[in-house]
PDB file of C-alpha atoms in Angstrom:
ATOM      1  CA  UNK A 339      13.841  12.724 -44.915  1.00  0.00           C
ATOM      2  CA  UNK A 340      16.324  10.180 -46.295  1.00  0.00           C
ATOM      3  CA  UNK A 341      19.034  12.868 -45.952  1.00  0.00           C
ATOM      4  CA  UNK A 342      18.843  12.469 -42.150  1.00  0.00           C
ATOM      5  CA  UNK A 343      19.101   8.684 -42.337  1.00  0.00           C
ATOM      6  CA  UNK A 344      22.834   9.043 -42.068  1.00  0.00           C
ATOM      7  CA  UNK A 345      23.942   8.195 -38.476  1.00  0.00           C
ATOM      8  CA  UNK A 346      26.343  11.170 -38.336  1.00  0.00           C
ATOM      9  CA  UNK A 347      23.600  13.618 -39.360  1.00  0.00           C
ATOM     10  CA  UNK A 348      21.157  11.927 -36.996  1.00  0.00           C
ATOM     11  CA  UNK A 349      23.559  12.299 -34.035  1.00  0.00           C
ATOM     12  CA  UNK A 350      24.130  15.984 -34.842  1.00  0.00           C
ATOM     13  CA  UNK A 351      20.430  16.723 -35.329  1.00  0.00           C
ATOM     14  CA  UNK A 352      19.263  14.931 -32.175  1.00  0.00           C
ATOM     15  CA  UNK A 353      21.943  16.580 -30.012  1.00  0.00           C
ATOM     16  CA  UNK A 354      20.268  19.918 -30.897  1.00  0.00           C
ATOM     17  CA  UNK A 355      16.659  18.657 -30.746  1.00  0.00           C
ATOM     18  CA  UNK A 356      16.924  16.661 -27.502  1.00  0.00           C
ATOM     19  CA  UNK A 357      17.184  19.529 -24.927  1.00  0.00           C
ATOM     20  CA  UNK A 358      14.330  21.464 -26.590  1.00  0.00           C
ATOM     21  CA  UNK A 359      12.099  18.383 -26.713  1.00  0.00           C
ATOM     22  CA  UNK A 360      12.840  17.630 -23.036  1.00  0.00           C
ATOM     23  CA  UNK A 361      11.883  21.217 -22.083  1.00  0.00           C
ATOM     24  CA  UNK A 362       8.633  21.007 -24.096  1.00  0.00           C
ATOM     25  CA  UNK A 363       7.815  17.631 -22.511  1.00  0.00           C
ATOM     26  CA  UNK A 364       8.223  19.012 -18.965  1.00  0.00           C
ATOM     27  CA  UNK A 365       6.043  22.067 -19.754  1.00  0.00           C
ATOM     28  CA  UNK A 366       3.346  19.876 -21.385  1.00  0.00           C
ATOM     29  CA  UNK A 367       3.265  17.470 -18.446  1.00  0.00           C
ATOM     30  CA  UNK A 368       3.018  20.358 -15.971  1.00  0.00           C
ATOM     31  CA  UNK A 369       0.116  21.936 -17.908  1.00  0.00           C
ATOM     32  CA  UNK A 370      -1.633  18.579 -18.480  1.00  0.00           C
ATOM     33  CA  UNK A 371      -1.351  17.506 -14.836  1.00  0.00           C
ATOM     34  CA  UNK A 372      -2.571  20.894 -13.621  1.00  0.00           C
ATOM     35  CA  UNK A 373      -5.579  20.672 -15.946  1.00  0.00           C
ATOM     36  CA  UNK A 374      -6.266  17.003 -15.197  1.00  0.00           C
ATOM     37  CA  UNK A 375      -5.924  17.135 -11.426  1.00  0.00           C
ATOM     38  CA  UNK A 376      -7.057  20.678 -10.567  1.00  0.00           C
ATOM     39  CA  UNK A 377      -9.218  22.333 -13.234  1.00  0.00           C
ATOM     40  CA  UNK A 378     -11.114  19.396 -14.812  1.00  0.00           C
ATOM     41  CA  UNK A 379     -14.415  18.772 -13.003  1.00  0.00           C
ATOM     42  CA  UNK A 380     -15.435  15.292 -11.748  1.00  0.00           C
ATOM     43  CA  UNK A 381     -17.510  13.334 -14.271  1.00  0.00           C
ATOM     44  CA  UNK A 382     -21.274  13.264 -13.605  1.00  0.00           C
ATOM     45  CA  UNK A 383     -21.275   9.443 -13.617  1.00  0.00           C
ATOM     46  CA  UNK A 384     -17.716   8.398 -12.776  1.00  0.00           C
ATOM     47  CA  UNK A 385     -16.919  11.108 -10.247  1.00  0.00           C
ATOM     48  CA  UNK A 386     -13.223  11.638  -9.433  1.00  0.00           C
ATOM     49  CA  UNK A 387     -12.095   8.358 -11.063  1.00  0.00           C
ATOM     50  CA  UNK A 388     -12.348  10.078 -14.441  1.00  0.00           C
ATOM     51  CA  UNK A 389      -8.927  11.561 -13.591  1.00  0.00           C
ATOM     52  CA  UNK A 390      -7.375   8.140 -14.338  1.00  0.00           C
ATOM     53  CA  UNK A 391      -8.317   8.848 -17.964  1.00  0.00           C
ATOM     54  CA  UNK A 392      -5.578  11.516 -18.171  1.00  0.00           C
ATOM     55  CA  UNK A 393      -2.881   8.854 -17.728  1.00  0.00           C
ATOM     56  CA  UNK A 394      -4.721   5.849 -19.199  1.00  0.00           C
ATOM     57  CA  UNK A 395      -5.858   7.207 -22.586  1.00  0.00           C
ATOM     58  CA  UNK A 396      -2.491   8.789 -23.580  1.00  0.00           C
ATOM     59  CA  UNK A 397      -0.700   5.547 -22.586  1.00  0.00           C
ATOM     60  CA  UNK A 398      -3.102   3.494 -24.747  1.00  0.00           C
ATOM     61  CA  UNK A 399      -2.725   5.875 -27.701  1.00  0.00           C
ATOM     62  CA  UNK A 400       1.055   5.832 -27.442  1.00  0.00           C
ATOM     63  CA  UNK A 401       1.073   2.029 -27.145  1.00  0.00           C
ATOM     64  CA  UNK A 402      -0.639   1.840 -30.552  1.00  0.00           C
ATOM     65  CA  UNK A 403       1.298   4.794 -32.051  1.00  0.00           C
ATOM     66  CA  UNK A 404       4.658   3.305 -31.005  1.00  0.00           C
ATOM     67  CA  UNK A 405       3.734  -0.052 -32.570  1.00  0.00           C
ATOM     68  CA  UNK A 406       2.585   1.657 -35.795  1.00  0.00           C
ATOM     69  CA  UNK A 407       5.891   3.567 -35.866  1.00  0.00           C
ATOM     70  CA  UNK A 408       7.766   0.297 -35.289  1.00  0.00           C
ATOM     71  CA  UNK A 409       5.882  -1.464 -38.106  1.00  0.00           C
ATOM     72  CA  UNK A 410       6.497   1.444 -40.515  1.00  0.00           C
ATOM     73  CA  UNK A 411      10.201   1.605 -39.619  1.00  0.00           C
ATOM     74  CA  UNK A 412      10.412  -2.184 -40.126  1.00  0.00           C
ATOM     75  CA  UNK A 413       8.827  -1.853 -43.569  1.00  0.00           C
ATOM     76  CA  UNK A 414      11.350   0.864 -44.503  1.00  0.00           C
ATOM     77  CA  UNK A 415      14.182  -1.344 -43.158  1.00  0.00           C
ATOM     78  CA  UNK A 416      13.049  -4.345 -45.209  1.00  0.00           C
ATOM     79  CA  UNK A 417      12.197  -2.520 -48.466  1.00  0.00           C
ATOM     80  CA  UNK A 418      14.812   0.274 -48.611  1.00  0.00           C
ATOM     81  CA  UNK A 419      17.396  -1.191 -46.195  1.00  0.00           C
ATOM     82  CA  UNK A 420      17.619   2.217 -44.559  1.00  0.00           C
ATOM     83  CA  UNK A 421      20.584   2.418 -42.153  1.00  0.00           C
ATOM     84  CA  UNK A 422      18.543   3.962 -39.325  1.00  0.00           C
ATOM     85  CA  UNK A 423      15.195   2.250 -39.891  1.00  0.00           C
ATOM     86  CA  UNK A 424      15.804  -0.904 -37.878  1.00  0.00           C
ATOM     87  CA  UNK A 425      17.622   1.171 -35.235  1.00  0.00           C
ATOM     88  CA  UNK A 426      14.365   3.173 -34.944  1.00  0.00           C
ATOM     89  CA  UNK A 427      12.155   0.061 -34.827  1.00  0.00           C
ATOM     90  CA  UNK A 428      14.370  -1.699 -32.272  1.00  0.00           C
ATOM     91  CA  UNK A 429      14.550   1.432 -30.085  1.00  0.00           C
ATOM     92  CA  UNK A 430      10.773   2.012 -30.109  1.00  0.00           C
ATOM     93  CA  UNK A 431       9.937  -1.496 -28.831  1.00  0.00           C
ATOM     94  CA  UNK A 432      10.771  -1.230 -25.095  1.00  0.00           C
ATOM     95  CA  UNK A 433       9.193   2.245 -24.933  1.00  0.00           C
ATOM     96  CA  UNK A 434       6.009   0.970 -26.589  1.00  0.00           C
ATOM     97  CA  UNK A 435       5.982  -2.053 -24.257  1.00  0.00           C
ATOM     98  CA  UNK A 436       6.095   0.273 -21.222  1.00  0.00           C
ATOM     99  CA  UNK A 437       3.196   2.374 -22.571  1.00  0.00           C
ATOM    100  CA  UNK A 438       1.179  -0.816 -23.211  1.00  0.00           C
ATOM    101  CA  UNK A 439       1.911  -2.086 -19.696  1.00  0.00           C
ATOM    102  CA  UNK A 440       0.768   1.254 -18.265  1.00  0.00           C
ATOM    103  CA  UNK A 441      -2.391   1.267 -20.410  1.00  0.00           C
ATOM    104  CA  UNK A 442      -3.264  -2.246 -19.147  1.00  0.00           C
ATOM    105  CA  UNK A 443      -2.554  -1.511 -15.473  1.00  0.00           C
ATOM    106  CA  UNK A 444      -4.205   1.931 -15.334  1.00  0.00           C
ATOM    107  CA  UNK A 445      -7.146   0.482 -17.282  1.00  0.00           C
ATOM    108  CA  UNK A 446      -7.450  -2.228 -14.655  1.00  0.00           C
ATOM    109  CA  UNK A 447      -7.284   0.388 -11.875  1.00  0.00           C
ATOM    110  CA  UNK A 448     -10.052   2.329 -13.613  1.00  0.00           C
ATOM    111  CA  UNK A 449     -12.091  -0.806 -14.371  1.00  0.00           C
ATOM    112  CA  UNK A 450     -12.324  -2.014 -10.765  1.00  0.00           C
ATOM    113  CA  UNK A 451     -14.289   0.981  -9.385  1.00  0.00           C
ATOM    114  CA  UNK A 452     -16.326   1.479 -12.599  1.00  0.00           C
ATOM    115  CA  UNK A 453     -17.067  -2.091 -13.751  1.00  0.00           C
ATOM    116  CA  UNK A 454     -16.501  -3.902 -10.467  1.00  0.00           C
ATOM    117  CA  UNK A 455     -13.751  -6.070 -12.044  1.00  0.00           C
ATOM    118  CA  UNK A 456      -9.983  -5.700 -12.410  1.00  0.00           C
ATOM    119  CA  UNK A 457     -10.031  -7.609 -15.695  1.00  0.00           C
ATOM    120  CA  UNK A 458     -12.545  -8.986 -18.196  1.00  0.00           C
ATOM    121  CA  UNK A 459     -11.766 -11.002 -21.345  1.00  0.00           C
ATOM    122  CA  UNK A 460     -13.239  -8.231 -23.423  1.00  0.00           C
ATOM    123  CA  UNK A 461     -12.181  -7.657 -27.083  1.00  0.00           C
ATOM    124  CA  UNK A 462     -10.463  -4.304 -26.357  1.00  0.00           C
ATOM    125  CA  UNK A 463      -8.616  -5.524 -23.262  1.00  0.00           C
ATOM    126  CA  UNK A 464      -7.606  -8.829 -24.847  1.00  0.00           C
ATOM    127  CA  UNK A 465      -6.317  -7.186 -28.050  1.00  0.00           C
ATOM    128  CA  UNK A 466      -4.265  -4.760 -25.908  1.00  0.00           C
ATOM    129  CA  UNK A 467      -2.821  -7.738 -24.010  1.00  0.00           C
ATOM    130  CA  UNK A 468      -1.909  -9.324 -27.378  1.00  0.00           C
ATOM    131  CA  UNK A 469      -0.165  -6.049 -28.307  1.00  0.00           C
ATOM    132  CA  UNK A 470       1.895  -6.319 -25.104  1.00  0.00           C
ATOM    133  CA  UNK A 471       2.905  -9.889 -26.026  1.00  0.00           C
ATOM    134  CA  UNK A 472       3.817  -8.747 -29.555  1.00  0.00           C
ATOM    135  CA  UNK A 473       6.162  -6.162 -28.055  1.00  0.00           C
ATOM    136  CA  UNK A 474       7.707  -8.794 -25.753  1.00  0.00           C
ATOM    137  CA  UNK A 475       8.129 -11.189 -28.684  1.00  0.00           C
ATOM    138  CA  UNK A 476       9.788  -8.475 -30.765  1.00  0.00           C
ATOM    139  CA  UNK A 477      12.205  -7.616 -27.920  1.00  0.00           C
ATOM    140  CA  UNK A 478      12.910 -11.322 -27.340  1.00  0.00           C
ATOM    141  CA  UNK A 479      13.943 -11.789 -30.997  1.00  0.00           C
ATOM    142  CA  UNK A 480      16.565  -9.022 -30.714  1.00  0.00           C
ATOM    143  CA  UNK A 481      17.759 -10.484 -27.391  1.00  0.00           C
ATOM    144  CA  UNK A 482      18.071 -14.092 -28.539  1.00  0.00           C
ATOM    145  CA  UNK A 483      19.451 -13.847 -32.088  1.00  0.00           C
ATOM    146  CA  UNK A 484      23.063 -12.718 -31.958  1.00  0.00           C
ATOM    147  CA  UNK A 485      23.536 -11.884 -35.634  1.00  0.00           C
ATOM    148  CA  UNK A 486      22.038  -8.332 -35.985  1.00  0.00           C
ATOM    149  CA  UNK A 487      21.031  -8.495 -39.683  1.00  0.00           C
ATOM    150  CA  UNK A 488      19.131 -11.771 -39.179  1.00  0.00           C
ATOM    151  CA  UNK A 489      17.568 -10.536 -35.920  1.00  0.00           C
ATOM    152  CA  UNK A 490      16.490  -7.303 -37.619  1.00  0.00           C
ATOM    153  CA  UNK A 491      14.887  -9.154 -40.518  1.00  0.00           C
ATOM    154  CA  UNK A 492      12.918 -11.611 -38.339  1.00  0.00           C
ATOM    155  CA  UNK A 493      11.867  -8.853 -35.903  1.00  0.00           C
ATOM    156  CA  UNK A 494      10.729  -6.657 -38.822  1.00  0.00           C
ATOM    157  CA  UNK A 495       8.508  -9.446 -40.164  1.00  0.00           C
ATOM    158  CA  UNK A 496       6.918  -9.906 -36.724  1.00  0.00           C
ATOM    159  CA  UNK A 497       6.361  -6.129 -36.406  1.00  0.00           C
ATOM    160  CA  UNK A 498       4.681  -5.915 -39.821  1.00  0.00           C
ATOM    161  CA  UNK A 499       2.505  -9.027 -39.351  1.00  0.00           C
ATOM    162  CA  UNK A 500       1.556  -7.874 -35.835  1.00  0.00           C
ATOM    163  CA  UNK A 501       0.352  -4.532 -37.205  1.00  0.00           C
ATOM    164  CA  UNK A 502      -2.945  -6.275 -38.068  1.00  0.00           C
ATOM    165  CA  UNK A 503      -3.699  -6.027 -34.331  1.00  0.00           C
ATOM    166  CA  UNK A 504      -3.767  -2.186 -34.394  1.00  0.00           C
ATOM    167  CA  UNK A 505      -7.055  -1.760 -36.343  1.00  0.00           C
ATOM    168  CA  UNK A 506      -8.466  -4.681 -34.327  1.00  0.00           C
ATOM    169  CA  UNK A 507      -7.744  -2.742 -31.088  1.00  0.00           C
ATOM    170  CA  UNK A 508      -9.195   0.466 -32.544  1.00  0.00           C
ATOM    171  CA  UNK A 509     -12.439  -1.048 -33.870  1.00  0.00           C
ATOM    172  CA  UNK A 510     -12.874  -3.847 -31.296  1.00  0.00           C
ATOM    173  CA  UNK A 511     -15.400  -1.753 -29.361  1.00  0.00           C
ATOM    174  CA  UNK A 512     -17.532  -1.398 -32.502  1.00  0.00           C
ATOM    175  CA  UNK A 513     -17.154  -4.922 -33.905  1.00  0.00           C
ATOM    176  CA  UNK A 514     -17.939  -6.790 -30.680  1.00  0.00           C
ATOM    177  CA  UNK A 515     -20.058  -6.210 -27.585  1.00  0.00           C
ATOM    178  CA  UNK A 516     -17.704  -4.584 -25.147  1.00  0.00           C
ATOM    179  CA  UNK A 517     -17.650  -3.296 -21.591  1.00  0.00           C
ATOM    180  CA  UNK A 518     -15.093  -0.747 -22.759  1.00  0.00           C
ATOM    181  CA  UNK A 519     -16.568   2.554 -23.886  1.00  0.00           C
ATOM    182  CA  UNK A 520     -16.495   3.374 -27.607  1.00  0.00           C
ATOM    183  CA  UNK A 521     -14.422   6.176 -29.177  1.00  0.00           C
ATOM    184  CA  UNK A 522     -15.107   9.595 -27.672  1.00  0.00           C
ATOM    185  CA  UNK A 523     -12.407  11.796 -29.260  1.00  0.00           C
ATOM    186  CA  UNK A 524     -11.849  10.685 -32.864  1.00  0.00           C
ATOM    187  CA  UNK A 525     -15.406  10.014 -34.061  1.00  0.00           C
ATOM    188  CA  UNK A 526     -17.948  11.232 -36.595  1.00  0.00           C
ATOM    189  CA  UNK A 527     -19.562  14.420 -35.291  1.00  0.00           C
ATOM    190  CA  UNK A 528     -16.541  15.440 -33.198  1.00  0.00           C
ATOM    191  CA  UNK A 529     -15.504  14.608 -29.628  1.00  0.00           C
ATOM    192  CA  UNK A 530     -18.241  13.805 -27.122  1.00  0.00           C
ATOM    193  CA  UNK A 531     -16.166  15.000 -24.139  1.00  0.00           C
ATOM    194  CA  UNK A 532     -16.793  18.423 -22.615  1.00  0.00           C
ATOM    195  CA  UNK A 533     -14.032  20.944 -23.369  1.00  0.00           C
ATOM    196  CA  UNK A 534     -13.127  21.267 -19.640  1.00  0.00           C
ATOM    197  CA  UNK A 535     -12.068  17.586 -19.657  1.00  0.00           C
ATOM    198  CA  UNK A 536     -10.976  17.446 -23.296  1.00  0.00           C
ATOM    199  CA  UNK A 537      -8.221  20.085 -23.176  1.00  0.00           C
ATOM    200  CA  UNK A 538      -6.211  18.511 -20.311  1.00  0.00           C
ATOM    201  CA  UNK A 539      -6.549  15.157 -22.093  1.00  0.00           C
ATOM    202  CA  UNK A 540      -5.201  16.583 -25.361  1.00  0.00           C
ATOM    203  CA  UNK A 541      -2.340  18.309 -23.493  1.00  0.00           C
ATOM    204  CA  UNK A 542      -1.475  15.003 -21.763  1.00  0.00           C
ATOM    205  CA  UNK A 543      -1.532  13.202 -25.136  1.00  0.00           C
ATOM    206  CA  UNK A 544       0.893  15.870 -26.443  1.00  0.00           C
ATOM    207  CA  UNK A 545       3.111  15.383 -23.364  1.00  0.00           C
ATOM    208  CA  UNK A 546       3.183  11.594 -23.874  1.00  0.00           C
ATOM    209  CA  UNK A 547       3.995  12.046 -27.580  1.00  0.00           C
ATOM    210  CA  UNK A 548       6.870  14.393 -26.739  1.00  0.00           C
ATOM    211  CA  UNK A 549       8.106  11.969 -24.067  1.00  0.00           C
ATOM    212  CA  UNK A 550       8.050   9.187 -26.650  1.00  0.00           C
ATOM    213  CA  UNK A 551      10.151  11.398 -28.960  1.00  0.00           C
ATOM    214  CA  UNK A 552      12.659  12.094 -26.139  1.00  0.00           C
ATOM    215  CA  UNK A 553      12.952   8.426 -25.135  1.00  0.00           C
ATOM    216  CA  UNK A 554      13.199   7.341 -28.770  1.00  0.00           C
ATOM    217  CA  UNK A 555      16.023   9.816 -29.430  1.00  0.00           C
ATOM    218  CA  UNK A 556      17.899   8.634 -26.304  1.00  0.00           C
ATOM    219  CA  UNK A 557      17.440   4.995 -27.233  1.00  0.00           C
ATOM    220  CA  UNK A 558      18.334   5.489 -30.912  1.00  0.00           C
ATOM    221  CA  UNK A 559      21.476   7.468 -30.039  1.00  0.00           C
ATOM    222  CA  UNK A 560      22.508   4.660 -27.708  1.00  0.00           C
ATOM    223  CA  UNK A 561      21.886   2.021 -30.410  1.00  0.00           C
ATOM    224  CA  UNK A 562      23.859   4.022 -33.021  1.00  0.00           C
ATOM    225  CA  UNK A 563      26.793   4.189 -30.575  1.00  0.00           C
ATOM    226  CA  UNK A 564      26.553   0.430 -29.864  1.00  0.00           C
ATOM    227  CA  UNK A 565      26.759  -0.288 -33.594  1.00  0.00           C
ATOM    228  CA  UNK A 566      29.672   2.105 -33.996  1.00  0.00           C
ATOM    229  CA  UNK A 567      31.516   0.389 -31.122  1.00  0.00           C
ATOM    230  CA  UNK A 568      30.810  -2.994 -32.707  1.00  0.00           C
ATOM    231  CA  UNK A 569      32.157  -1.915 -36.094  1.00  0.00           C
ATOM    232  CA  UNK A 570      35.329  -0.407 -34.555  1.00  0.00           C
ATOM    233  CA  UNK A 571      35.915  -3.643 -32.607  1.00  0.00           C
ATOM    234  CA  UNK A 572      35.444  -5.756 -35.748  1.00  0.00           C
ATOM    235  CA  UNK A 573      37.837  -3.460 -37.691  1.00  0.00           C
ATOM    236  CA  UNK A 574      40.345  -3.723 -34.842  1.00  0.00           C
ATOM    237  CA  UNK A 575      40.184  -7.548 -34.819  1.00  0.00           C
ATOM    238  CA  UNK A 576      40.448  -7.699 -38.624  1.00  0.00           C
ATOM    239  CA  UNK A 577      43.375  -5.266 -38.503  1.00  0.00           C
ATOM    240  CA  UNK A 578      45.269  -7.611 -36.203  1.00  0.00           C
ATOM    241  CA  UNK A 579      44.345 -10.585 -38.428  1.00  0.00           C
TER     242      UNK A 579
ATOM    243  CA  UNK B1314      -7.168  -2.444   5.845  1.00  0.00           C
ATOM    244  CA  UNK B1315      -7.088  -0.514   2.571  1.00  0.00           C
ATOM    245  CA  UNK B1316     -10.807   0.257   2.501  1.00  0.00           C
ATOM    246  CA  UNK B1317     -10.162   3.989   2.829  1.00  0.00           C
ATOM    247  CA  UNK B1318      -8.151   3.740  -0.387  1.00  0.00           C
ATOM    248  CA  UNK B1319      -9.915   1.083  -2.466  1.00  0.00           C
ATOM    249  CA  UNK B1320     -13.302   0.614  -0.757  1.00  0.00           C
ATOM    250  CA  UNK B1321     -16.690   1.467  -2.269  1.00  0.00           C
ATOM    251  CA  UNK B1322     -16.923   5.175  -2.891  1.00  0.00           C
ATOM    252  CA  UNK B1323     -13.317   5.852  -1.831  1.00  0.00           C
ATOM    253  CA  UNK B1324     -11.513   6.184  -5.142  1.00  0.00           C
ATOM    254  CA  UNK B1325      -8.415   8.059  -3.953  1.00  0.00           C
ATOM    255  CA  UNK B1326      -6.267   4.928  -3.995  1.00  0.00           C
ATOM    256  CA  UNK B1327      -7.065   4.076  -7.599  1.00  0.00           C
ATOM    257  CA  UNK B1328      -6.119   7.589  -8.725  1.00  0.00           C
ATOM    258  CA  UNK B1329      -2.954   7.772  -6.565  1.00  0.00           C
ATOM    259  CA  UNK B1330      -1.729   4.325  -7.677  1.00  0.00           C
ATOM    260  CA  UNK B1331      -2.475   5.084 -11.361  1.00  0.00           C
ATOM    261  CA  UNK B1332      -0.508   8.337 -11.348  1.00  0.00           C
ATOM    262  CA  UNK B1333       2.231   6.975  -9.053  1.00  0.00           C
ATOM    263  CA  UNK B1334       2.822   3.862 -11.148  1.00  0.00           C
ATOM    264  CA  UNK B1335       2.735   5.822 -14.411  1.00  0.00           C
ATOM    265  CA  UNK B1336       5.413   8.273 -13.339  1.00  0.00           C
ATOM    266  CA  UNK B1337       7.458   5.564 -11.633  1.00  0.00           C
ATOM    267  CA  UNK B1338       7.569   3.420 -14.792  1.00  0.00           C
ATOM    268  CA  UNK B1339       8.217   6.373 -17.121  1.00  0.00           C
ATOM    269  CA  UNK B1340      10.852   7.785 -14.740  1.00  0.00           C
ATOM    270  CA  UNK B1341      12.709   4.471 -14.410  1.00  0.00           C
ATOM    271  CA  UNK B1342      12.591   3.947 -18.205  1.00  0.00           C
ATOM    272  CA  UNK B1343      13.984   7.458 -18.819  1.00  0.00           C
ATOM    273  CA  UNK B1344      16.751   6.857 -16.275  1.00  0.00           C
ATOM    274  CA  UNK B1345      17.696   3.472 -17.779  1.00  0.00           C
ATOM    275  CA  UNK B1346      17.882   4.940 -21.309  1.00  0.00           C
ATOM    276  CA  UNK B1347      19.871   8.009 -20.175  1.00  0.00           C
ATOM    277  CA  UNK B1348      22.368   5.872 -18.211  1.00  0.00           C
ATOM    278  CA  UNK B1349      22.743   3.446 -21.120  1.00  0.00           C
ATOM    279  CA  UNK B1350      23.508   6.348 -23.467  1.00  0.00           C
ATOM    280  CA  UNK B1351      26.150   7.665 -21.055  1.00  0.00           C
ATOM    281  CA  UNK B1352      27.663   4.143 -20.813  1.00  0.00           C
ATOM    282  CA  UNK B1353      27.884   3.845 -24.620  1.00  0.00           C
ATOM    283  CA  UNK B1354      29.531   7.271 -24.958  1.00  0.00           C
ATOM    284  CA  UNK B1355      32.165   6.260 -22.383  1.00  0.00           C
ATOM    285  CA  UNK B1356      32.804   2.934 -24.116  1.00  0.00           C
ATOM    286  CA  UNK B1357      33.154   4.666 -27.499  1.00  0.00           C
ATOM    287  CA  UNK B1358      35.540   7.310 -26.170  1.00  0.00           C
ATOM    288  CA  UNK B1359      37.684   4.611 -24.559  1.00  0.00           C
ATOM    289  CA  UNK B1360      37.787   2.610 -27.793  1.00  0.00           C
ATOM    290  CA  UNK B1361      38.623   5.731 -29.796  1.00  0.00           C
ATOM    291  CA  UNK B1362      41.567   6.440 -27.489  1.00  0.00           C
ATOM    292  CA  UNK B1363      42.814   2.887 -28.035  1.00  0.00           C
ATOM    293  CA  UNK B1364      42.416   2.887 -31.811  1.00  0.00           C
ATOM    294  CA  UNK B1365      42.957   6.549 -32.675  1.00  0.00           C
ATOM    295  CA  UNK B1366      39.647   6.652 -34.603  1.00  0.00           C
ATOM    296  CA  UNK B1367      37.271   9.573 -34.139  1.00  0.00           C
ATOM    297  CA  UNK B1368      33.482   9.303 -34.425  1.00  0.00           C
ATOM    298  CA  UNK B1369      31.165  11.986 -33.035  1.00  0.00           C
ATOM    299  CA  UNK B1370      31.506  14.831 -30.554  1.00  0.00           C
TER     300      UNK B1370
END
């Protein structure tokens, strides 16, 4: 894996991978949306509103997955000083923030008809809101500190410390009384969702994961170019000096 | 006014807004990242022409 941590290799590899990943993402979204909107039956309790699940659950999963990726990349950046690790962590943050925002808003739009409230200060909802603020804080550090090495180090510490929130989100519905339903896919005894609803959900989760990969590659390529431009400019200034 | 969309028993609005907002946000994010990448490539090419350095194709 470390072999591809070279920016030149990364640019070459992603230029090949990107079009294929985009094509797979489009196909997955088409299949997932077809399954979610046309073939999945209405839920016996929730009726048609269950269809919100096909955009809400993948967004929530990706919000947590993107943060976990960011925390892992930050750890690699701090411990091994990997040249692409903090590029990866920095690039994942705005994408993860968007997924978290979508999970919160679609959750609210699902909560109103089902619970009768747009928002409740429930452990799951509150810990997701904290995740959103962690993303914003991480982005703010990169925006406000001009010196990239210092910004990267401080942002990495925040990402790693903030990772404690991920298991809290996951187990919040078991640790505290919650309006939010408990796990129904990854649980002991297998998923408790009928296959007709489960397969479009899994396809949508795949589509979101592929989209994350596409957006991450775009963002990382852009960041690598920004750093290259910066180093050429510094070399140019030093050359004149 | 929006009872047909968000009223009791009429859940169409919640579903439409959820899907609409999701694809709007993801679409705008994709567009921003793609345009930023194109901007960086142009800036790099311009700088390479000025300095005579060569980076990536």
